[in-house]
Amino acid sequence: VFEPVYRLGSDGIPEFKAFVAGKWVFGERFAEVQSPIDGRVIARVSVLSRDQVEEAISAAHSSGRKAIRNYPGEKRIESFLRAAELMKETFEDFVRVLVLDAGKPKSNAAGEVKATIERLEKTTFESRAILGDYIPGDWSEETLESEGIVKREPYGLVLAIGPFNYPLFIPAAKVIPALLGGNAVLLKPASADPLAAILFIRILEVSGFPPESLGLLTIPGGLMDSVVADKRIRAITFTGSTEVGEHIVKTGGIKAYHLELGGKDPAIVLDDADLELAAEKIVKGMVSFSGQRCDAIRLILAQEGIYGELKARMLERLRGIEPKNPLEDENAVMGPLIDMKSADYIEEVWKDAVEKGAKPLTEFRRKGNYVWPLLLEVGKDVLPELRAFQEDVFGPLTLMVKVKDEDEAIEIANSSRFGLDAAIFSSCERRARRVARKLEAGSVFINEYPRHGIGYYPFGGVKDSGVGREGIGYSVIQLTTTKSIVHNFR
Ligand code: NAD
């Protein structure tokens, strides 16, 4: 299946093509892709020239848009189901690519491939969201003699931009609803680990989608401004940092945006919580994929009475967890951070916190881009000054704060500029629900750490964490608009 998308270079390293105007082509040069596991160059990826980017946009905008609209909905669904089957056959290839390219522990990589397959299969549910509405006119004097049909319409050409941390699932969760809604789509995968996305586009092509309706822009993020600003692109679905998200909106001007940005997810632990459960779930929420998840727990707000006990139980669990080479240890919980720069950043933010008075509860340990879990205790008065609180920290660093009661926890949680998710641990349903109602967050998890799986429940942020909702039956709404057709009978 994958043969047309790469060749082996003279040194045996695979050199990947991009997908432009329905064809696999090499770019004007290559960018090297390094494995975060050991820094080895594992592939070279085509960097498209300006002319090739123009060709991709122009083909998707002209013939691609028409081709996908003429490919009926039921055919699109058949193609998604075929793609799911093909991904089952190539499951191990995808897992291996995610381990090597993103440095994912094997279980995380396998989980991501499974989630992508399931997401392809669940488009059968998603299609229900695009049926549209019928609105009778007889509720208003002005429209008494008319009735309207509200039809879901594609935007035309959608640009999907994905982050490095779920380099397969997130592009899939954007491209699938874009196509399902009848749009042509150009995908820009993360530059750090673009390989799984390249293979995924190939799977969709083989599954029968009109080739011109798909495009793959493997160019560095910094060269994206003219693409983002291009008026032929009418909607952008972006997942990544708040800073890049904001830059995209400013550059893109008037378009539809779906933005999934950074988070600072708090876990609120009340004094009636099952502390063993809370410690287990919070530690998982901190360290899974080395905290390189938008929904990682970055702040623990624990009530006075149980603070010490929770801390002791968490430290007990954290003692046994360390980053490992995912190729050497298949059961690794933590692997490397995506690159050295990310590890340098975590170190900087940790130092800033310690200098400002935070107390390290775990020792700072780092070997290259492998960073051990970091837990810091901090007083609520200094918290707002810490970079670790203000910035979108993407790694295994979590702050722990003692709070008087749930109102204080809510106040601190809501003082963050982010509002992606939150977790509450309590044995009292009523108390937990009361807190949940007051939190400024897109999703609240009770007695669970924030995790979104295939997007069965919709998710997304408020405040600086984003705009719009991702999920089955929801993403397709973001990537389509409505047209009202009004019949007048007078
Ligand atoms: P990033 O913002 O650095 O990059 C994201 C993507 O944008 C990459 O493909 C990058 O090449 C591209 N890009 C960079 N500059 C661009 C520009 N000027 N124009 C257009 N595209 C540009 O993010 P990252 O480091 O890849 O991913 C980590 C970030 O993603 C974290 O901030 C995390 O919180 C966020 N994230 C959010 C969610 C969510 O659902 N809210 C999920 C996963 C990751």
XYZ file of C-alpha atoms and ligand atoms in Angstrom:
534
model
C 0.000 0.000 0.000
C 2.720 2.460 0.972
C 5.151 1.887 -1.888
C 4.153 4.958 -3.961
C 4.767 7.360 -1.081
C 8.518 6.900 -0.568
C 11.797 5.628 -1.955
C 14.937 4.550 -0.172
C 17.763 7.099 -0.346
C 21.327 6.101 -1.261
C 22.019 5.647 2.472
C 18.962 3.429 2.959
C 16.913 6.152 4.701
C 13.330 6.439 3.390
C 12.521 9.648 1.526
C 8.849 10.580 1.569
C 6.779 12.376 -1.020
C 3.941 14.809 -0.470
C 0.470 14.574 -2.022
C -0.181 17.440 -4.432
C -3.078 17.731 -6.894
C -3.897 14.042 -6.519
C -0.323 12.822 -7.077
C 2.587 11.708 -4.906
C 5.516 14.014 -5.677
C 8.909 14.910 -4.241
C 9.416 18.481 -3.067
C 12.166 20.918 -3.897
C 14.275 19.649 -0.997
C 14.076 17.358 1.995
C 13.754 18.024 5.712
C 15.275 15.453 8.025
C 13.067 13.716 10.560
C 14.846 12.663 13.743
C 13.630 10.094 16.204
C 13.217 11.572 19.688
C 14.360 8.214 21.034
C 18.025 8.703 20.109
C 18.213 11.637 17.702
C 18.835 9.340 14.735
C 17.626 10.541 11.305
C 14.879 8.062 10.445
C 13.428 9.665 7.321
C 13.532 12.612 4.984
C 10.326 14.403 4.111
C 9.677 16.479 1.008
C 9.533 20.212 1.549
C 7.279 21.661 -1.119
C 8.261 24.639 -3.221
C 6.076 27.745 -3.394
C 4.826 26.604 -6.827
C 3.918 23.167 -5.513
C 1.996 24.696 -2.611
C 0.119 26.867 -5.099
C -0.617 23.795 -7.232
C -1.955 21.924 -4.181
C -4.270 24.778 -3.179
C -5.440 25.441 -6.705
C -6.208 21.774 -7.491
C -8.027 21.216 -4.197
C -9.977 24.449 -4.686
C -11.001 23.867 -8.272
C -11.402 20.169 -9.078
C -11.072 18.794 -5.497
C -14.066 20.717 -4.142
C -16.303 19.538 -6.979
C -15.048 15.960 -6.846
C -15.831 15.466 -3.165
C -19.326 16.967 -3.518
C -20.001 14.566 -6.368
C -18.823 11.648 -4.257
C -22.060 10.854 -2.401
C -22.234 10.640 1.395
C -22.771 6.897 1.422
C -19.668 6.455 -0.721
C -17.674 8.606 1.680
C -18.778 6.364 4.511
C -17.900 3.239 2.540
C -14.465 4.713 1.943
C -13.965 5.444 5.642
C -14.895 1.852 6.471
C -12.482 0.597 3.813
C -9.784 2.831 5.287
C -10.465 1.302 8.715
C -9.952 -2.185 7.271
C -6.726 -1.129 5.550
C -5.456 0.351 8.785
C -6.144 -2.924 10.571
C -4.014 -4.676 7.953
C -1.204 -2.149 8.366
C -1.648 -1.756 12.140
C 1.908 -2.731 13.037
C 3.399 -0.324 10.467
C 1.519 2.550 12.040
C 2.508 1.529 15.569
C 6.159 1.303 14.606
C 6.099 4.676 12.892
C 4.537 6.321 15.969
C 7.088 4.736 18.313
C 10.045 5.795 16.159
C 8.807 9.149 14.961
C 7.066 10.489 18.084
C 8.983 8.446 20.704
C 5.697 7.015 21.977
C 5.660 4.076 24.351
C 4.243 1.111 22.456
C 0.954 0.987 24.375
C 0.328 4.686 23.648
C 1.156 4.163 19.970
C -1.137 1.135 19.671
C -3.886 3.065 21.488
C -3.590 5.913 18.996
C -3.835 3.622 15.967
C -6.848 1.826 17.477
C -8.529 5.148 18.206
C -7.987 6.244 14.603
C -9.546 3.042 13.277
C -12.489 3.439 15.608
C -12.882 7.055 14.582
C -13.044 6.007 10.925
C -15.712 3.455 11.792
C -17.759 5.861 13.897
C -18.284 8.250 10.973
C -21.467 6.272 10.506
C -22.756 8.035 13.674
C -21.269 11.360 12.686
C -23.235 11.544 9.462
C -26.443 12.099 11.453
C -25.220 15.527 12.450
C -25.334 16.779 8.859
C -28.950 16.091 8.058
C -30.053 19.719 8.471
C -33.387 21.135 9.632
C -36.834 22.025 8.419
C -38.271 25.236 9.886
C -41.979 26.000 9.537
C -42.671 29.703 9.052
C -45.822 29.876 11.144
C -44.207 31.098 14.337
C -43.716 34.568 13.017
C -46.093 36.965 11.313
C -43.471 37.886 8.758
C -42.841 34.299 7.656
C -46.393 32.997 7.991
C -46.654 32.084 4.355
C -43.275 30.474 3.978
C -41.148 27.610 5.197
C -37.451 27.003 5.224
C -34.987 24.183 4.751
C -31.683 24.613 6.571
C -29.084 22.634 4.727
C -25.586 21.806 6.028
C -23.073 22.901 3.442
C -19.324 22.407 3.218
C -17.040 25.437 3.452
C -15.292 24.255 0.309
C -11.605 23.994 1.075
C -10.482 23.271 4.627
C -6.947 23.541 5.968
C -6.140 21.086 8.788
C -3.039 21.687 10.920
C -1.939 19.094 13.460
C 0.420 19.021 16.478
C 3.214 16.559 17.185
C 1.680 14.778 20.162
C -1.022 12.769 18.368
C 0.459 12.836 14.872
C -2.016 10.288 13.520
C -5.245 10.631 15.478
C -5.522 14.427 15.468
C -5.002 14.808 11.686
C -7.501 11.965 11.214
C -10.024 13.640 13.523
C -9.809 16.721 11.290
C -9.591 15.193 7.819
C -12.443 12.700 8.420
C -15.139 15.263 9.345
C -13.875 17.677 6.682
C -14.370 15.065 3.947
C -17.557 13.716 5.479
C -18.996 17.227 5.360
C -18.147 17.448 1.651
C -15.015 19.594 1.807
C -11.711 19.197 0.033
C -8.955 19.229 2.634
C -5.282 20.093 2.807
C -3.409 18.612 5.752
C -0.302 20.188 7.272
C 1.127 17.650 9.720
C 3.554 18.563 12.518
C 7.077 18.988 11.190
C 8.596 16.983 14.065
C 6.772 13.736 13.266
C 4.850 13.869 9.980
C 5.226 10.233 8.882
C 2.022 8.681 10.253
C -0.043 11.480 8.662
C 1.585 10.820 5.284
C 0.649 7.136 5.517
C -2.864 8.058 6.599
C -3.444 10.229 3.517
C -2.287 7.323 1.384
C -4.811 5.041 3.123
C -7.621 7.496 2.328
C -6.525 7.752 -1.293
C -6.518 3.960 -1.675
C -9.923 3.807 0.019
C -11.521 5.603 -2.885
C -11.710 9.312 -2.072
C -11.281 11.471 -5.160
C -7.511 12.086 -5.057
C -7.756 15.812 -5.874
C -9.930 16.351 -2.804
C -6.940 15.546 -0.573
C -3.599 17.277 -0.221
C -0.624 17.013 2.062
C 1.474 20.106 2.734
C 4.758 19.053 4.254
C 6.307 22.463 4.792
C 7.742 24.025 7.944
C 5.243 25.841 10.162
C 7.072 29.118 9.595
C 6.253 29.012 5.870
C 2.547 28.580 6.424
C 1.520 32.256 6.585
C 0.646 32.653 2.910
C -1.341 29.387 2.970
C -3.226 30.449 6.099
C -3.981 33.851 4.521
C -5.111 32.362 1.189
C -8.731 33.341 0.487
C -9.460 30.055 -1.248
C -9.173 28.369 2.137
C -12.413 29.147 3.959
C -11.999 27.158 7.156
C -9.049 26.207 9.324
C -9.045 23.471 11.915
C -5.964 23.800 14.087
C -4.666 21.894 17.082
C -1.499 23.177 18.708
C -0.234 25.881 20.995
C -2.251 28.935 21.972
C 0.484 31.207 20.566
C 0.454 29.638 17.092
C -3.355 29.467 17.184
C -3.563 33.189 17.854
C -1.043 33.930 15.106
C -3.119 31.867 12.660
C -6.305 33.789 13.415
C -4.514 37.115 12.934
C -2.910 35.955 9.693
C -5.954 34.187 8.287
C -8.484 36.990 8.709
C -12.109 36.204 7.928
C -12.580 32.430 7.861
C -14.159 29.790 10.055
C -11.821 28.553 12.794
C -11.839 25.488 14.953
C -9.029 25.866 17.476
C -7.907 23.240 19.991
C -5.175 24.919 22.020
C -3.178 24.604 25.221
C -4.425 23.632 28.656
C -3.583 23.792 32.357
C -5.885 21.063 33.566
C -6.476 21.133 37.323
C -7.360 18.122 39.480
C -9.409 19.184 42.495
C -9.260 16.707 45.363
C -11.878 17.209 48.079
C -11.567 15.907 51.633
C -14.075 13.097 51.079
C -12.230 11.678 48.038
C -11.053 8.091 47.694
C -7.375 9.040 47.963
C -6.010 5.835 46.513
C -8.140 6.312 43.417
C -7.256 10.014 43.215
C -3.500 9.343 43.513
C -3.616 6.597 40.893
C -5.603 8.641 38.374
C -3.733 11.908 38.928
C -0.340 10.264 38.475
C -1.547 8.680 35.217
C -2.883 12.050 34.114
C 0.509 13.638 34.843
C 2.923 11.203 33.280
C 1.207 9.405 30.415
C 3.214 10.155 27.220
C 5.487 12.221 29.469
C 2.797 14.838 29.999
C 2.903 15.844 26.326
C -0.874 15.956 26.237
C -3.096 19.014 26.157
C -5.250 17.240 28.755
C -2.407 16.349 31.137
C -2.930 17.303 34.787
C -0.728 20.322 35.467
C -2.211 21.572 38.727
C -3.429 19.687 41.805
C -5.690 21.598 44.165
C -6.073 19.455 47.282
C -8.091 20.289 50.377
C -6.252 20.881 53.668
C -7.474 17.810 55.537
C -6.219 15.290 52.989
C -3.364 17.235 51.385
C -0.523 15.457 53.230
C -1.982 12.008 52.699
C -2.592 12.579 48.996
C 0.937 13.916 48.574
C 2.425 10.849 50.276
C 0.409 8.453 48.103
C 1.334 10.288 44.926
C 5.035 10.350 45.770
C 4.902 6.642 46.501
C 3.529 6.008 43.011
C 5.845 8.467 41.269
C 8.925 6.800 42.769
C 8.540 3.830 40.438
C 8.047 5.847 37.257
C 10.852 6.897 34.968
C 11.272 7.692 31.277
C 12.508 4.778 29.230
C 13.574 4.056 25.683
C 10.339 2.717 24.131
C 12.319 0.450 21.817
C 14.009 -1.264 24.734
C 11.038 -1.419 27.076
C 7.674 -2.208 25.518
C 5.884 -1.466 28.796
C 7.383 1.989 29.251
C 4.920 4.524 30.657
C 7.106 7.502 29.833
C 9.392 7.936 26.863
C 11.512 10.872 25.709
C 10.207 14.392 25.145
C 9.820 15.240 21.480
C 13.170 17.092 21.277
C 15.973 18.657 23.285
C 14.368 22.106 23.085
C 11.279 20.825 24.905
C 13.418 19.360 27.680
C 15.389 22.647 27.965
C 12.082 24.475 28.268
C 10.824 22.207 31.056
C 14.102 22.752 32.910
C 13.766 26.546 32.557
C 10.197 26.565 33.817
C 11.137 24.293 36.736
C 14.035 26.603 37.728
C 11.770 29.635 37.493
C 9.298 27.961 39.875
C 11.996 26.994 42.391
C 13.534 30.482 42.305
C 10.133 31.974 43.053
C 9.613 29.746 46.079
C 8.054 26.486 44.865
C 9.319 23.422 46.726
C 10.361 20.420 44.624
C 8.730 17.224 45.869
C 10.630 15.109 43.356
C 14.246 15.481 42.373
C 14.960 17.201 39.051
C 16.367 14.481 36.798
C 17.053 14.681 33.115
C 19.139 12.722 30.639
C 19.127 14.582 27.306
C 15.474 14.818 26.300
C 14.396 12.164 28.834
C 12.872 13.987 31.819
C 11.682 12.336 35.071
C 8.275 13.333 36.553
C 8.391 16.670 38.343
C 6.041 17.575 41.179
C 6.334 20.956 42.879
C 4.525 22.247 45.940
C 3.552 25.882 45.774
C 1.673 28.388 47.904
C -1.418 29.906 46.342
C -0.005 33.431 46.660
C 3.050 32.766 44.473
C 1.242 30.523 42.010
C 0.214 33.335 39.605
C 3.851 34.453 39.284
C 5.119 31.109 38.057
C 5.765 30.510 34.376
C 4.645 26.946 35.059
C 1.189 28.338 35.852
C 0.987 31.009 33.155
C 2.467 29.120 30.203
C 1.392 26.067 28.257
C 3.952 23.658 29.741
C 4.162 20.529 27.606
C 5.906 17.912 29.697
C 5.800 15.988 33.000
C 5.663 18.998 35.351
C 2.782 19.445 37.796
C 2.138 21.964 40.571
C 0.467 21.048 43.857
C -1.398 23.634 45.952
C -3.174 23.296 49.319
C -6.661 24.851 49.385
C -9.111 25.599 52.191
C -12.286 24.391 50.533
C -13.950 23.844 47.179
C -14.694 27.531 46.667
C -11.013 28.353 46.917
C -10.199 25.492 44.518
C -12.733 26.822 42.019
C -11.341 30.352 42.326
C -7.762 29.225 41.660
C -8.743 26.868 38.836
C -10.736 29.625 37.154
C -7.904 32.137 37.519
C -5.979 30.295 34.790
C -6.056 31.793 31.318
C -6.688 28.274 30.044
C -9.920 26.309 30.299
C -9.612 22.965 28.575
C -10.580 20.314 31.142
C -10.700 19.751 34.875
C -10.943 16.722 37.168
C -12.726 16.485 40.524
C -12.202 13.730 43.063
C -14.922 13.358 45.692
C -17.122 10.598 47.060
C -20.116 12.919 47.136
C -21.804 13.186 43.774
C -23.674 16.343 44.781
C -20.543 18.141 45.916
C -18.644 17.138 42.790
C -21.480 18.238 40.524
C -21.687 21.576 42.305
C -17.983 22.186 41.681
C -18.291 20.976 38.069
C -20.994 23.561 37.394
C -18.750 26.409 38.474
C -15.555 25.478 36.655
C -14.604 27.348 33.496
C -13.639 24.356 31.368
C -14.734 22.575 28.210
C -14.937 19.187 29.973
C -15.040 18.143 33.616
C -14.229 14.606 34.711
C -15.507 13.300 38.042
C -13.274 10.675 39.692
C -11.303 10.336 36.458
C -8.374 12.103 34.878
C -9.066 14.101 31.712
C -8.850 11.901 28.649
C -10.677 12.129 25.360
C -10.146 8.860 23.553
C -11.889 8.855 20.200
C -13.943 11.931 21.017
C -17.096 10.070 21.955
C -17.930 12.987 24.266
C -17.314 16.371 22.654
C -14.339 18.321 23.931
C -12.524 21.582 23.442
C -11.609 24.643 25.422
C -12.910 27.912 26.735
C -10.751 31.042 27.170
C -7.210 30.608 25.792
C -7.748 26.879 25.289
C -9.671 27.316 22.094
C -12.850 27.748 20.143
C -15.185 25.005 18.962
C -15.786 21.397 19.871
C -14.145 18.263 18.603
C -15.849 14.867 18.726
C -18.089 12.480 16.918
C -21.007 14.434 15.501
C -19.466 17.736 16.653
C -16.349 18.243 14.499
C -18.414 17.977 11.353
C -20.523 20.880 12.582
C -17.363 23.008 12.895
C -16.345 22.191 9.343
C -19.682 22.860 7.705
C -21.969 25.863 7.657
C -25.667 26.237 6.873
C -27.649 27.563 3.998
C -31.316 28.457 4.474
C -33.557 27.909 1.455
C -36.842 29.721 1.981
C -40.015 28.846 0.025
C -42.593 31.579 -0.170
C -46.181 30.467 -0.807
C -47.892 33.826 -0.923
P 2.670 24.078 17.749
O 1.685 25.144 17.995
O 4.104 24.401 17.888
O 2.496 23.502 16.273
C 1.260 22.972 15.822
C 1.257 22.924 14.304
O 1.262 24.254 13.788
C 2.472 22.234 13.691
O 2.064 21.495 12.567
C 3.341 23.404 13.276
O 4.227 23.071 12.234
C 2.272 24.376 12.804
N 2.689 25.773 12.755
C 3.693 26.389 13.406
N 3.745 27.693 13.062
C 2.732 27.907 12.183
C 2.260 29.045 11.474
N 2.843 30.227 11.598
N 1.196 28.895 10.664
C 0.575 27.694 10.537
N 0.986 26.584 11.164
C 2.048 26.679 11.995
O 2.238 22.862 18.701
P 2.985 21.469 18.944
O 4.225 21.741 19.729
O 3.079 20.683 17.692
O 1.899 20.708 19.855
C 1.786 20.934 21.210
C 0.690 21.943 21.502
O -0.548 21.437 21.029
C 0.499 22.184 22.973
O 0.384 23.555 23.162
C -0.820 21.493 23.291
O -1.482 22.045 24.385
C -1.566 21.608 22.012
N -2.568 20.556 21.864
C -3.891 20.854 22.087
C -4.864 19.853 21.974
C -6.326 20.148 22.216
O -7.153 19.319 21.890
N -6.668 21.294 22.776
C -4.497 18.553 21.624
C -3.143 18.285 21.401
C -2.195 19.298 21.509
